[in-house]
Tab-separated table of N, CA and C in Angstrom:
chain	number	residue	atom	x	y	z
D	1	UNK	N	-7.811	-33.540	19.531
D	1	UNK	CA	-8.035	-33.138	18.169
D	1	UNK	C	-8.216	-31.619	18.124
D	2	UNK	N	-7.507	-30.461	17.051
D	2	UNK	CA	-7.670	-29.480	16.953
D	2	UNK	C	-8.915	-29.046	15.747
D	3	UNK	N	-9.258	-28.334	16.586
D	3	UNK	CA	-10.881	-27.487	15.691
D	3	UNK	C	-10.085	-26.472	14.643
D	4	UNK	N	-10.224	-26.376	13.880
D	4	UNK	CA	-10.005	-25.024	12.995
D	4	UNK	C	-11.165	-24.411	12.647
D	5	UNK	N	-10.805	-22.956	13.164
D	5	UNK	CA	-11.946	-21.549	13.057
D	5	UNK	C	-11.361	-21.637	11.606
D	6	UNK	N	-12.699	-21.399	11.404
D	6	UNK	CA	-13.477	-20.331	10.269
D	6	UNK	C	-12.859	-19.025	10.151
D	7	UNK	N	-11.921	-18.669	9.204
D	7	UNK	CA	-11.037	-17.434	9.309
D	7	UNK	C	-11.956	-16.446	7.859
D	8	UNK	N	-12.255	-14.884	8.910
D	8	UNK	CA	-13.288	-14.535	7.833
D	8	UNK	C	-12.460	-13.211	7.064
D	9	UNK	N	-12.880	-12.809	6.092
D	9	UNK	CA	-11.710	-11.904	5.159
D	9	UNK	C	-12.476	-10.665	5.486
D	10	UNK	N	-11.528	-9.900	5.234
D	10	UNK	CA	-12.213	-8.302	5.824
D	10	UNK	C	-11.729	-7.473	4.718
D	11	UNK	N	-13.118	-6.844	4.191
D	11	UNK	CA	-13.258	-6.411	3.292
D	11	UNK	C	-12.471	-4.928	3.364
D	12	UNK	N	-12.504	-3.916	2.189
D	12	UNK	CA	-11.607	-2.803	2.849
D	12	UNK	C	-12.714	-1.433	2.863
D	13	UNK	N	-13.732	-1.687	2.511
D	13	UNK	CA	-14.916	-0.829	3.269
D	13	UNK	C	-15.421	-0.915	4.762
D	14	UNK	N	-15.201	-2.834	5.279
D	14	UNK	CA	-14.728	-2.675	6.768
D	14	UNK	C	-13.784	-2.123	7.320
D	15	UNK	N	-12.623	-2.320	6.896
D	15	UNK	CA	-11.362	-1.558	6.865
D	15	UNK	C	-11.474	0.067	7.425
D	16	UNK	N	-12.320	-0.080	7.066
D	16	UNK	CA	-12.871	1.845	7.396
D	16	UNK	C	-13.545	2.008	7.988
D	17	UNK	N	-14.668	0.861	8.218
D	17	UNK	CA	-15.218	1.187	9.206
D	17	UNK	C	-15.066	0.877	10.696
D	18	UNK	N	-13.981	0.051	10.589
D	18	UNK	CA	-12.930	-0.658	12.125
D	18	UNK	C	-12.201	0.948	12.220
D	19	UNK	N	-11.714	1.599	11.141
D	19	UNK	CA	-10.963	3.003	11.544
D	19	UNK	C	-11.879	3.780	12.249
D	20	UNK	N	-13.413	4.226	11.366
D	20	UNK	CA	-14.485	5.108	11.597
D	20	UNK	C	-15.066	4.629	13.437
D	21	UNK	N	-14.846	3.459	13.588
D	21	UNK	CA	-15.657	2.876	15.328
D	21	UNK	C	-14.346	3.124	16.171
D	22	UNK	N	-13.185	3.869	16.023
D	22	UNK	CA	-11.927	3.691	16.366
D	22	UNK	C	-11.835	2.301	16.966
D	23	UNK	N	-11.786	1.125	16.276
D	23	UNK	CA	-10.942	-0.285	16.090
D	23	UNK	C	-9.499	0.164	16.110
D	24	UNK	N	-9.344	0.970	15.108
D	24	UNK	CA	-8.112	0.947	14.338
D	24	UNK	C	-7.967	2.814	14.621
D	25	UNK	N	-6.942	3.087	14.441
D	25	UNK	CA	-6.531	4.756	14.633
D	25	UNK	C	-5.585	4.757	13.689
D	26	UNK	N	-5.346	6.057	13.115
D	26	UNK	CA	-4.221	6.782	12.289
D	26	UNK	C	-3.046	6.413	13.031
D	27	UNK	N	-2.900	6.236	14.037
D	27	UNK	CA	-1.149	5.721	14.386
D	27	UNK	C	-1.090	4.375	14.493
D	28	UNK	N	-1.917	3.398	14.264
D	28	UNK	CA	-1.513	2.344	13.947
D	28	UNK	C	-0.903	2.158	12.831
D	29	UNK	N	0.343	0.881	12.735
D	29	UNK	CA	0.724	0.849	11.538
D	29	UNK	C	0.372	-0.343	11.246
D	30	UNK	N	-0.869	-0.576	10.390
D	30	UNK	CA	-1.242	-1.879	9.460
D	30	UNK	C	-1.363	-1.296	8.328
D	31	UNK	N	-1.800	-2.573	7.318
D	31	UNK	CA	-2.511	-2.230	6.592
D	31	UNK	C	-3.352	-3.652	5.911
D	32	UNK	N	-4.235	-3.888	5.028
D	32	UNK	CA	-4.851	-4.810	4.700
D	32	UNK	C	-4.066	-5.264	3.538
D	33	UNK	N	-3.908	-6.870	3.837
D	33	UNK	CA	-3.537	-7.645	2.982
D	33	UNK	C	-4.310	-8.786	2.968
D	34	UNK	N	-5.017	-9.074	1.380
D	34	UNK	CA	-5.801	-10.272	0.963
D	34	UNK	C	-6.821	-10.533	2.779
D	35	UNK	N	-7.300	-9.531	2.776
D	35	UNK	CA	-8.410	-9.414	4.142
D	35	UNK	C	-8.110	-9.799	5.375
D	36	UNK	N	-6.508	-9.427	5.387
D	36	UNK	CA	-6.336	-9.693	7.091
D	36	UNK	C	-5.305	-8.722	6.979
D	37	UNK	N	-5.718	-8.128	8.549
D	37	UNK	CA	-5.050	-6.791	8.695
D	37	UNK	C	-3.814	-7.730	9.656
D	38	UNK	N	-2.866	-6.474	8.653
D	38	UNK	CA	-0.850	-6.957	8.767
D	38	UNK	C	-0.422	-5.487	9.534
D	39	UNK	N	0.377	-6.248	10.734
D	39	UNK	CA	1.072	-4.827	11.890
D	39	UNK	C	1.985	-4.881	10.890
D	40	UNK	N	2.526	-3.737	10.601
D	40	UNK	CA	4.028	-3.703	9.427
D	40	UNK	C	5.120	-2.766	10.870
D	41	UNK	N	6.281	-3.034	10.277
D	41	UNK	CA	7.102	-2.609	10.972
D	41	UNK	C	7.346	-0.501	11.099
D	42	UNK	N	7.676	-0.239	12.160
D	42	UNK	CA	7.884	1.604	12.239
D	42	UNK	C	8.469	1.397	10.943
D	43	UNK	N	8.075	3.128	10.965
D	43	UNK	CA	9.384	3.740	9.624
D	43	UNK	C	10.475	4.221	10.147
D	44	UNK	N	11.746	3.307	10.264
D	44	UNK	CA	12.630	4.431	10.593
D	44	UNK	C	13.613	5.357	9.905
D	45	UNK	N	14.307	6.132	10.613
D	45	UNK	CA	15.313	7.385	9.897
D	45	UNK	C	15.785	7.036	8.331
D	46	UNK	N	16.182	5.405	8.295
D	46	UNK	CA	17.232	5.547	6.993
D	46	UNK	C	16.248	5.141	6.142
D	47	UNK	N	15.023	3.947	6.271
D	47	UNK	CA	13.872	3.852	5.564
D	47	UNK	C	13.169	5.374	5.229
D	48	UNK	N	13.058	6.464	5.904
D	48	UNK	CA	12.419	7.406	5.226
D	48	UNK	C	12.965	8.353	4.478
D	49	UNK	N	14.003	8.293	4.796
D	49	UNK	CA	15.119	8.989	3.975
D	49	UNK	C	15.296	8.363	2.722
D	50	UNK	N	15.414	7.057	2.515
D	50	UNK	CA	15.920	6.256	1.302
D	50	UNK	C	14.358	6.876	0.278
D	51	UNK	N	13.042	6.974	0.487
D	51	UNK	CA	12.064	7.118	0.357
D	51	UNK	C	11.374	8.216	-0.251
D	52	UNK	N	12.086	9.296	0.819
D	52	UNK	CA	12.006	10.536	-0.035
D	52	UNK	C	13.186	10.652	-0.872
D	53	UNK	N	13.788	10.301	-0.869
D	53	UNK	CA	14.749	10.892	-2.207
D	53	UNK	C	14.785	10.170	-3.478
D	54	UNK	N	13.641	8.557	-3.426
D	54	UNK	CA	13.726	8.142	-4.845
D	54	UNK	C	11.678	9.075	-4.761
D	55	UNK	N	11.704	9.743	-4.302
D	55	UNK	CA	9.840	10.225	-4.200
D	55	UNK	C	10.538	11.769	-5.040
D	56	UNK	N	12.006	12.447	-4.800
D	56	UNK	CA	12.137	13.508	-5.234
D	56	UNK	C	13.074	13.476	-6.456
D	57	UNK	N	13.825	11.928	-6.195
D	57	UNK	CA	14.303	11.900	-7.738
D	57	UNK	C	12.975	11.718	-8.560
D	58	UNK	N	12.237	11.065	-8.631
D	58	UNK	CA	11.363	10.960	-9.451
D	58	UNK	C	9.914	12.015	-9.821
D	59	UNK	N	10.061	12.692	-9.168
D	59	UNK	CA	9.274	14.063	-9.012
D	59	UNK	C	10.272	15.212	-10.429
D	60	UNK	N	11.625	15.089	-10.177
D	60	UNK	CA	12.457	15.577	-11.121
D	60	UNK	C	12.043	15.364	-12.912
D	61	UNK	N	11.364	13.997	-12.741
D	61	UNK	CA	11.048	13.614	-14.381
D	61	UNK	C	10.020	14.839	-14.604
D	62	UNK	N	9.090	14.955	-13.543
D	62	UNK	CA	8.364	16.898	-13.953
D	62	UNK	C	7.763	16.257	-14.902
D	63	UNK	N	6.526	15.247	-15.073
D	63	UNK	CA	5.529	15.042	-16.336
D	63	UNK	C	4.446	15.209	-15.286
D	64	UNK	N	3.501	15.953	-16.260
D	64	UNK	CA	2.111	16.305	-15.496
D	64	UNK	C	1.156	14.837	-15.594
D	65	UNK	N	1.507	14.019	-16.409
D	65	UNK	CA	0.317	12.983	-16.687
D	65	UNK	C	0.582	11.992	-15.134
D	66	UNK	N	1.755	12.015	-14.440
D	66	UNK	CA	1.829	10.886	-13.832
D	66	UNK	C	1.627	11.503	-12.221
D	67	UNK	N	1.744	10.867	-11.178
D	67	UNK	CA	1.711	11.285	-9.656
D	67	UNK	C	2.606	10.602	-9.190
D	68	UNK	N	3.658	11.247	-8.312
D	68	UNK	CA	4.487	10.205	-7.148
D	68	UNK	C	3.693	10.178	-5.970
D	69	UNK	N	3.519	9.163	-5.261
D	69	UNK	CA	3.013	9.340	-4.216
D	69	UNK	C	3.452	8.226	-3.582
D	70	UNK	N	4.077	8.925	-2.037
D	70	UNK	CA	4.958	8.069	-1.149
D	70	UNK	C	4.025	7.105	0.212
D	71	UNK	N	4.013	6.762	0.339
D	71	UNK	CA	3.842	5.953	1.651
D	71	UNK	C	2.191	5.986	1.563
D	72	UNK	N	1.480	5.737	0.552
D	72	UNK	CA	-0.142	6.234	0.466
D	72	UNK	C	-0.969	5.260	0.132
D	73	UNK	N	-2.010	4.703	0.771
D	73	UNK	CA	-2.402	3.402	0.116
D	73	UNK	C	-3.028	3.330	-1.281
D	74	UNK	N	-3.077	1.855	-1.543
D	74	UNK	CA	-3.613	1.741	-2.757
D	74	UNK	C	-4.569	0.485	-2.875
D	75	UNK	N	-5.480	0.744	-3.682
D	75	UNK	CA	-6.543	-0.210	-3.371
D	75	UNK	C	-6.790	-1.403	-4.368
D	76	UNK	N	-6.445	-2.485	-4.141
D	76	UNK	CA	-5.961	-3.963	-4.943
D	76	UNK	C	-7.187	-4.457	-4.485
D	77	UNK	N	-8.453	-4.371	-5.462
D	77	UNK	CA	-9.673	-5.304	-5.190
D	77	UNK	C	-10.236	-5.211	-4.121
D	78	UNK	N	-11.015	-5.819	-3.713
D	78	UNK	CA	-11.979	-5.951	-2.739
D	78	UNK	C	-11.617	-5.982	-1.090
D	79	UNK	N	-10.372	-6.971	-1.158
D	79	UNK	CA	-9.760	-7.478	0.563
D	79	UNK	C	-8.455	-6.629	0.792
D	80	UNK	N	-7.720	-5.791	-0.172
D	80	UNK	CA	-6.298	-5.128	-0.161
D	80	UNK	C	-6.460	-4.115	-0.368
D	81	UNK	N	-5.667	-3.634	0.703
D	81	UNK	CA	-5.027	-2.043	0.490
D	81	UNK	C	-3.687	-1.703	1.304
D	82	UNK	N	-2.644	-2.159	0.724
D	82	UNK	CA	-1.261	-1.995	0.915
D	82	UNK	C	-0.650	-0.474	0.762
D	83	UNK	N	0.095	-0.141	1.456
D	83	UNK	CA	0.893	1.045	1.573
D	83	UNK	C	1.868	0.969	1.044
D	84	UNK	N	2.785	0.588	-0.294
D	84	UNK	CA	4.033	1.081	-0.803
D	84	UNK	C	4.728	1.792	-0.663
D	85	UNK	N	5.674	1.956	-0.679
D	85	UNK	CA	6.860	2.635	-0.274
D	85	UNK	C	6.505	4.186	-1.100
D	86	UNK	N	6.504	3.639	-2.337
D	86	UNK	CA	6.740	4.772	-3.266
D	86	UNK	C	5.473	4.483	-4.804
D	87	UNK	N	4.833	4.690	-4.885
D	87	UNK	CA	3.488	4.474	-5.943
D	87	UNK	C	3.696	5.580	-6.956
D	88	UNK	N	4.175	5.393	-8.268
D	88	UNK	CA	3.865	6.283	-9.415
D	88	UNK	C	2.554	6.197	-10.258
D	89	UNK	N	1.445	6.719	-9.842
D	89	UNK	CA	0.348	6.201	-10.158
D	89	UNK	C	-0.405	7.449	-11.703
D	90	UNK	N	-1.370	7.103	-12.468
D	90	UNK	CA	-1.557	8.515	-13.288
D	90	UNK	C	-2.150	9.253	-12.790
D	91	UNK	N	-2.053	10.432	-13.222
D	91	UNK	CA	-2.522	11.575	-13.086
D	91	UNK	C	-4.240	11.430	-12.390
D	92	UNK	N	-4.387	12.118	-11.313
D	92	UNK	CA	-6.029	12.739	-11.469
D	92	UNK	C	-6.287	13.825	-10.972
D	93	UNK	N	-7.123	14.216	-11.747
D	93	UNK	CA	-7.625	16.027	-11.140
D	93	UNK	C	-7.712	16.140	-10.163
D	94	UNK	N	-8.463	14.801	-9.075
D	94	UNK	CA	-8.907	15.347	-7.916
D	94	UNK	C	-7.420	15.108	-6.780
D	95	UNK	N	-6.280	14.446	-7.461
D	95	UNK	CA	-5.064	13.885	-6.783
D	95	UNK	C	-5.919	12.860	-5.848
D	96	UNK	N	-6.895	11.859	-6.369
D	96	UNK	CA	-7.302	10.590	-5.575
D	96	UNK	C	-7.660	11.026	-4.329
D	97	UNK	N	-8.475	12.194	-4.088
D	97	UNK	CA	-8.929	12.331	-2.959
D	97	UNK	C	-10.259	11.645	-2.977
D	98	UNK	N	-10.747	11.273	-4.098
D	98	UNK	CA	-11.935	10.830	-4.041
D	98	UNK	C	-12.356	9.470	-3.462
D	99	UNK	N	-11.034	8.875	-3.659
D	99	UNK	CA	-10.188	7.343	-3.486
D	99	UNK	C	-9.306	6.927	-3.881
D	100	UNK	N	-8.620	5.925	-3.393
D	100	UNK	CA	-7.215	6.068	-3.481
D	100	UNK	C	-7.217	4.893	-5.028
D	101	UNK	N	-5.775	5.260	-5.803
D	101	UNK	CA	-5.468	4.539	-6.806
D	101	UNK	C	-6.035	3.023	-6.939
D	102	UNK	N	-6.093	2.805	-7.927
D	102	UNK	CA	-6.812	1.571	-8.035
D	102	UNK	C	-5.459	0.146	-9.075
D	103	UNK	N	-5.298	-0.893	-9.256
D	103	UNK	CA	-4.110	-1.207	-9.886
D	103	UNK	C	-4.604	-1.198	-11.308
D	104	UNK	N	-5.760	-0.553	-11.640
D	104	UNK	CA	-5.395	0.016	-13.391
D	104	UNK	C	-4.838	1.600	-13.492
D	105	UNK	N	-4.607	2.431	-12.718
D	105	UNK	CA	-4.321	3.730	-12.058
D	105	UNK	C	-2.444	3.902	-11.785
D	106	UNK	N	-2.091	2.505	-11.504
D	106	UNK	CA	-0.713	2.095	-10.949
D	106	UNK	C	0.041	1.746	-12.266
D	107	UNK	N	1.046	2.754	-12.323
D	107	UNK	CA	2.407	2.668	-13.431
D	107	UNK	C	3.654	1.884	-12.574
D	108	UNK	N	3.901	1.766	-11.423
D	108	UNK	CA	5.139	1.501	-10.922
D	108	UNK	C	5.209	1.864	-9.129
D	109	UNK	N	5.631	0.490	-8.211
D	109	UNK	CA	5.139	0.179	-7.654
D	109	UNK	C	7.147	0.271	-6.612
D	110	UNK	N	7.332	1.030	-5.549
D	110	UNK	CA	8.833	0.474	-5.214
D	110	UNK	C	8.403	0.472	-3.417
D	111	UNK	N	8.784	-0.948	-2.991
D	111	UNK	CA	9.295	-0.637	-1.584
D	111	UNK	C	10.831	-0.575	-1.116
D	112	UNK	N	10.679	-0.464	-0.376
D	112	UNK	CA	12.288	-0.027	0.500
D	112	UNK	C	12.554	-0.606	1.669
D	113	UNK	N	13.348	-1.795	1.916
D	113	UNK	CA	13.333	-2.908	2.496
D	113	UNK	C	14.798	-3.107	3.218
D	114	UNK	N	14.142	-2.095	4.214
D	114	UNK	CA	15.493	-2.220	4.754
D	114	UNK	C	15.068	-3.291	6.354
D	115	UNK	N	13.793	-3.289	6.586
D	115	UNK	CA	13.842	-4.427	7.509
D	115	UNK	C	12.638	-5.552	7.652
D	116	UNK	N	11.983	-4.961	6.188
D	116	UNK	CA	10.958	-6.059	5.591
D	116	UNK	C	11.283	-6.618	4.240
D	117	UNK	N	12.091	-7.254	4.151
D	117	UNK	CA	12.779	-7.382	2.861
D	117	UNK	C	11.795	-8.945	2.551
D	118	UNK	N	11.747	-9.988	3.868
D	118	UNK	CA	10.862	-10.858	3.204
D	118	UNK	C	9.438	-10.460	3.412
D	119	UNK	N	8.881	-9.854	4.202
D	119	UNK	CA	7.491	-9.369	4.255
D	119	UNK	C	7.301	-9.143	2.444
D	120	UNK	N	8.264	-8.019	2.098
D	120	UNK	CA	7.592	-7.630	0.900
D	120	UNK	C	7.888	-8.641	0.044
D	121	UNK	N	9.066	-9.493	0.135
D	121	UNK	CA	9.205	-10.529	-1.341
D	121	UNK	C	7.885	-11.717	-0.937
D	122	UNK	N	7.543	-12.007	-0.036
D	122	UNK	CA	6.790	-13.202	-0.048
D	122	UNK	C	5.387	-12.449	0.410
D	123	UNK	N	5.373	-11.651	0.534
D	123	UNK	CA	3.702	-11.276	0.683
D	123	UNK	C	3.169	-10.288	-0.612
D	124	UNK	N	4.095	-9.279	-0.597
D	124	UNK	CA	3.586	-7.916	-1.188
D	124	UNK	C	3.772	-8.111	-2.985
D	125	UNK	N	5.035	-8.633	-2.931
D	125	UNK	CA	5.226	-8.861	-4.152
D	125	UNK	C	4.418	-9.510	-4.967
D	126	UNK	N	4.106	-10.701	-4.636
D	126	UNK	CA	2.834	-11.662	-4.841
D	126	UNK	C	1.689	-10.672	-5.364
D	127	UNK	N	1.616	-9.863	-4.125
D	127	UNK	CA	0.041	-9.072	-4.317
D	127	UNK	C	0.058	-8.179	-5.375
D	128	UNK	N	1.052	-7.332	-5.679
D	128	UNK	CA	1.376	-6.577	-6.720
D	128	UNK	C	0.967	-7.463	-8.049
D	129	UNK	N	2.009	-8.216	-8.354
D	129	UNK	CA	1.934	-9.510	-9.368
D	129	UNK	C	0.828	-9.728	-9.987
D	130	UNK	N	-0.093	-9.946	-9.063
D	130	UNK	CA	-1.104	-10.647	-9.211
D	130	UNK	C	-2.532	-10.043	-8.879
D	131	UNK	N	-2.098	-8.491	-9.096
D	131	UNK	CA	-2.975	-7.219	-9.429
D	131	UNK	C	-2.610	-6.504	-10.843
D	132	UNK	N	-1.168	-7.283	-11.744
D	132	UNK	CA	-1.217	-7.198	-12.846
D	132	UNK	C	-0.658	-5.524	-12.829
D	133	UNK	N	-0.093	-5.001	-11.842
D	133	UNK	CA	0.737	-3.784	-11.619
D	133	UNK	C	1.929	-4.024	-12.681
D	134	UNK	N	2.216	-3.390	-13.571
D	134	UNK	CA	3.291	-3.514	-14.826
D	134	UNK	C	4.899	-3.801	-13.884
D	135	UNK	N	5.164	-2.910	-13.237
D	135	UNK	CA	6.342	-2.921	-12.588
D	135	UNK	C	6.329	-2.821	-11.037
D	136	UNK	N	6.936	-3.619	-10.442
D	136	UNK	CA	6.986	-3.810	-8.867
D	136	UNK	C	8.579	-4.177	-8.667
């Protein structure tokens, strides 16, 4: 007979503090989804390329109220903080240094799926959705 553990959700103030005890380092590539930390795949050449250039077409619209911001997390409640491709989030004075966007903060949401195409339709998308993000 199999036991099933008790699977516990990790909040994203732990999240920081697994970074702060080095758990976790700046070159890892995760990020938190619904409180379990997800290895996501490298970025490579044609993924960052595809990336910056919808980050500089859209920088072109030149409105002060809004922010592009590429590859930067964003903070979906309590257990999430996903990295998007590309986040058009509004405007803030401090440019979210204070903390990162929140999904009432989030205008428009794009990944770039050139080798997570179901990662993002069956995980990310969901999460977007169902953070009530207008466009994903």
């Amino acid at each position: 007979m199999a036991v099933k553990l008790a699977q516990r959700l990790i909040a994203v103030e732990e999240y920081y503090k697994m970074a702060e005890a080095d758990i976790l380092d700046e070159n890892d590539r995760v990020e938190l989804i619904d409180g379990e930390i997800i290895e996501i795949s490298p970025i490579g050449s044609k993924h960052a390329g595809c990336v910056d250039k919808i980050v500089a077409l859209l920088n072109r619209l030149n409105r002060p109220d809004i922010l592009i911001r590429g590859q930067h997390p964003i903070r979906l409640g309590k257990y999430s903080e996903p990295e998007p491709d590309v986040a058009v989030v509004k405007f803030s004075p401090d440019y979210y240094s204070s903390g990162h966007p929140s999904a009432e903060d989030i205008l428009l949401v794009i990944e770039v799926s050139d080798s997570s195409l179901e990662y993002d339709r069956e995980i990310k998308l969901p999460l977007y959705a169902s953070a009530k993000i207008p466009e994903c």
